[in-house]
């Protein structure tokens, strides 16, 4: 069965510092991996995805994520955090065994401190 | 381009009351989904509709029913609301549920059951 783990409920980082939001996954076969962001009182917005190819994926707002097959991880990163990056971040994996539904992690709240 | 529109945005119910959450998308998407979001639990799939005329259960379907009224609209009904159904509900859609297609989310409907 597929699953996604986000081990940190909360990540705090100073503005201008690099940030990392962690995600590990478990899925049969090759994974399709996603990051979504949720700002207060809004729906989720797509940030980036990994399907195949280059392990470093670049997405919206300067975010990137690194796919690591041996560690089954897909950590979200940004070289220099902005206060406006403060939000709730969700990692997700697509089930490729029939239903093809998207399974989400529990979310990590990122707070960027001015 | 409105994307995914959900109504109502807020609703308070008493235990045992019924209500329907409405969702409509204007992107000609084939697949539609209902998720619920609870603190510490991320997003969990309630029901989905892979295409017009079909609906299937997700992870947490108990207490809910759905109707795919046409290609644009996918409604979620609570026949007899319970306090455990207090949550934020999100509708989402995608053109094709297979592969790495991205979900587009509505802004959410916050439901409180007293």
Coordinates of C-alpha atoms in Angstrom, one line a residue:
Chain A
X1 CA 0.0 0.0 0.0
X2 CA 1.2 3.5 -0.7
X3 CA 1.9 6.0 2.1
X4 CA 3.6 9.3 2.6
X5 CA 5.3 10.5 5.8
X6 CA 6.1 14.1 6.8
X7 CA 8.1 13.6 10.0
X8 CA 8.0 17.3 11.1
X9 CA 4.7 19.0 12.0
X10 CA 6.4 22.4 12.2
X11 CA 9.6 23.9 10.7
X12 CA 10.9 27.3 11.6
X13 CA 13.5 29.1 9.6
X14 CA 14.9 32.6 9.5
X15 CA 14.3 34.7 6.5
X16 CA 17.1 34.4 4.0
X17 CA 18.2 31.0 5.3
X18 CA 17.8 27.8 3.3
X19 CA 14.7 25.7 4.1
X20 CA 14.0 22.0 3.9
X21 CA 10.7 20.2 4.4
X22 CA 11.0 16.5 4.6
X23 CA 9.0 13.8 2.9
X24 CA 9.4 10.0 2.6
X25 CA 7.2 7.7 0.7
X26 CA 6.3 4.1 0.2
X27 CA 4.7 2.9 -3.0
X28 CA 4.7 -0.1 -5.4
X29 CA 6.5 0.6 -8.6
X30 CA 7.8 3.9 -9.8
X31 CA 6.4 6.8 -7.8
X32 CA 4.7 10.0 -9.0
X33 CA 5.5 12.5 -6.3
X34 CA 4.0 16.0 -5.7
X35 CA 4.3 19.0 -3.4
X36 CA 1.3 21.2 -2.7
X37 CA 1.1 24.4 -0.6
X38 CA -1.8 25.7 1.4
X39 CA -2.0 29.3 2.4
X40 CA -4.5 30.3 5.2
X41 CA -8.2 29.8 4.3
X42 CA -7.2 28.7 0.8
X43 CA -7.3 25.5 -1.2
X44 CA -4.1 23.6 -2.0
X45 CA -1.9 24.8 -4.8
X46 CA 0.5 22.7 -6.9
X47 CA 4.2 23.5 -6.4
X48 CA 6.1 20.7 -8.3
X49 CA 6.1 17.1 -9.3
X50 CA 8.5 14.3 -10.0
X51 CA 7.6 11.7 -12.7
X52 CA 10.9 10.5 -14.1
X53 CA 14.2 11.9 -15.2
X54 CA 16.4 14.4 -13.4
X55 CA 16.2 13.8 -9.6
X56 CA 16.2 17.6 -9.0
X57 CA 12.8 19.1 -9.8
X58 CA 12.2 22.8 -10.0
X59 CA 8.9 24.3 -9.3
X60 CA 7.0 27.5 -8.5
X61 CA 8.2 30.4 -6.3
X62 CA 11.8 29.2 -6.3
X63 CA 11.1 25.8 -4.7
X64 CA 12.8 22.6 -5.7
X65 CA 12.7 19.0 -4.6
X66 CA 15.2 16.2 -4.7
X67 CA 14.0 12.7 -5.5
X68 CA 16.2 10.0 -3.8
X69 CA 15.2 6.5 -4.7
X70 CA 17.5 4.7 -2.3
X71 CA 16.2 6.7 0.6
X72 CA 12.6 6.9 -0.7
X73 CA 12.6 10.6 0.0
X74 CA 11.4 13.7 -1.8
X75 CA 12.4 16.6 0.3
X76 CA 11.3 20.2 -0.6
X77 CA 14.0 22.9 -0.6
X78 CA 14.5 26.5 -1.2
X79 CA 17.9 28.3 -1.1
X80 CA 16.6 31.5 0.6
X81 CA 13.3 31.6 2.6
X82 CA 10.9 34.5 2.4
X83 CA 8.3 35.4 5.0
X84 CA 5.7 34.9 2.4
X85 CA 6.7 31.2 2.2
X86 CA 5.0 30.7 5.5
X87 CA 2.3 28.1 4.9
X88 CA 1.2 24.5 5.2
X89 CA 3.1 22.1 2.8
X90 CA 1.8 18.7 1.7
X91 CA 3.7 15.9 0.1
X92 CA 1.7 13.5 -2.0
X93 CA 2.2 10.3 -3.9
X94 CA 0.0 8.9 -6.7
X95 CA -1.2 5.4 -6.4
X96 CA -0.5 3.7 -9.7
X97 CA -2.2 0.4 -8.9
X98 CA -5.7 0.9 -10.3
X99 CA -7.4 3.8 -8.8
X100 CA -4.5 6.3 -9.4
X101 CA -5.6 8.4 -6.5
X102 CA -3.4 10.9 -4.7
X103 CA -2.4 10.2 -1.1
X104 CA -1.3 13.1 1.0
X105 CA 1.0 13.3 4.0
X106 CA -0.1 15.0 7.2
X107 CA 1.4 18.3 6.3
X108 CA 4.3 20.5 7.6
X109 CA 3.7 24.0 8.8
X110 CA 6.5 26.2 7.7
X111 CA 7.1 29.5 9.5
X112 CA 9.7 31.9 8.2
X113 CA 10.8 34.3 10.9
X114 CA 11.7 37.9 9.8
Chain B
X1 CA -11.6 31.3 -15.4
X2 CA -13.1 30.3 -12.0
X3 CA -11.4 26.9 -11.7
X4 CA -13.1 24.9 -8.9
X5 CA -16.0 26.5 -7.1
X6 CA -17.4 25.2 -3.8
X7 CA -20.5 26.2 -2.0
X8 CA -21.1 27.0 0.8
X9 CA -17.9 28.3 2.3
X10 CA -19.2 27.9 5.9
X11 CA -22.0 25.8 7.4
X12 CA -23.1 25.0 10.9
X13 CA -25.3 22.0 11.4
X14 CA -26.9 20.2 14.3
X15 CA -26.4 16.5 14.7
X16 CA -28.8 14.6 12.5
X17 CA -29.3 17.3 10.0
X18 CA -28.5 16.8 6.3
X19 CA -26.8 19.0 3.8
X20 CA -25.2 18.9 0.4
X21 CA -21.8 20.5 -0.5
X22 CA -21.7 21.6 -4.1
X23 CA -18.7 21.6 -6.4
X24 CA -18.4 22.8 -10.0
X25 CA -15.4 23.1 -12.3
X26 CA -15.1 24.9 -15.6
X27 CA -11.9 23.3 -16.9
X28 CA -13.4 20.4 -18.8
X29 CA -11.8 18.0 -16.3
X30 CA -12.9 14.4 -16.3
X31 CA -12.1 13.4 -12.8
X32 CA -13.4 15.0 -9.6
X33 CA -12.7 14.3 -5.9
X34 CA -13.9 15.1 -2.4
X35 CA -11.3 15.3 0.4
X36 CA -11.6 16.2 4.0
X37 CA -8.9 17.9 6.0
X38 CA -8.5 17.4 9.7
X39 CA -5.6 18.7 11.9
X40 CA -2.7 16.3 12.1
X41 CA -4.3 14.0 9.5
X42 CA -3.7 15.8 6.3
X43 CA -6.2 15.2 3.5
X44 CA -8.2 12.0 3.2
X45 CA -10.1 11.0 0.1
X46 CA -13.8 10.5 0.7
X47 CA -15.2 9.8 -2.8
X48 CA -14.0 10.3 -6.3
X49 CA -15.5 10.3 -9.8
X50 CA -13.1 9.1 -12.4
X51 CA -15.4 10.2 -15.2
X52 CA -18.9 11.4 -15.7
X53 CA -21.3 8.7 -14.7
X54 CA -19.0 6.9 -12.3
X55 CA -18.3 7.3 -8.6
X56 CA -16.1 5.3 -6.2
X57 CA -15.3 5.2 -2.5
X58 CA -12.1 6.6 -1.2
X59 CA -10.4 6.1 2.2
X60 CA -13.2 7.5 4.4
X61 CA -16.6 7.2 2.7
X62 CA -18.8 6.3 5.7
X63 CA -21.5 8.8 6.3
X64 CA -21.3 10.4 2.9
X65 CA -22.9 10.0 -0.5
X66 CA -21.9 11.7 -3.8
X67 CA -23.5 12.5 -7.1
X68 CA -21.7 13.3 -10.3
X69 CA -24.5 15.4 -11.8
X70 CA -22.7 16.1 -15.1
X71 CA -19.2 16.6 -16.2
X72 CA -18.9 19.9 -14.4
X73 CA -20.6 19.1 -11.0
X74 CA -19.8 16.7 -8.2
X75 CA -21.8 17.0 -5.0
X76 CA -21.2 15.6 -1.5
X77 CA -24.1 14.8 0.8
X78 CA -24.3 14.2 4.5
X79 CA -27.5 12.4 5.2
X80 CA -27.3 12.6 9.0
X81 CA -24.5 14.8 10.2
X82 CA -22.4 13.7 13.1
X83 CA -19.8 15.8 15.2
X84 CA -17.1 13.6 13.7
X85 CA -17.8 15.1 10.3
X86 CA -16.7 18.5 11.5
X87 CA -14.0 19.3 9.1
X88 CA -12.9 21.3 6.1
X89 CA -14.0 19.8 2.8
X90 CA -12.1 20.3 -0.4
X91 CA -13.3 19.5 -3.9
X92 CA -10.6 18.9 -6.6
X93 CA -10.5 18.0 -10.2
X94 CA -8.0 16.9 -12.8
X95 CA -8.2 16.2 -16.6
X96 CA -7.1 12.6 -16.3
X97 CA -6.6 10.7 -13.1
X98 CA -3.9 8.5 -14.6
X99 CA -0.3 9.6 -14.8
X100 CA 1.0 12.8 -13.2
X101 CA -1.8 15.1 -13.8
X102 CA -2.1 17.8 -11.2
X103 CA -5.2 18.4 -9.1
X104 CA -6.9 21.8 -9.0
X105 CA -8.5 22.5 -5.6
X106 CA -11.4 24.6 -4.6
X107 CA -11.1 27.0 -1.7
X108 CA -12.8 24.7 0.8
X109 CA -16.0 24.4 2.8
X110 CA -15.8 24.6 6.6
X111 CA -18.4 22.5 8.2
X112 CA -19.2 22.4 11.9
X113 CA -21.6 19.8 13.4
X114 CA -22.8 20.6 16.9

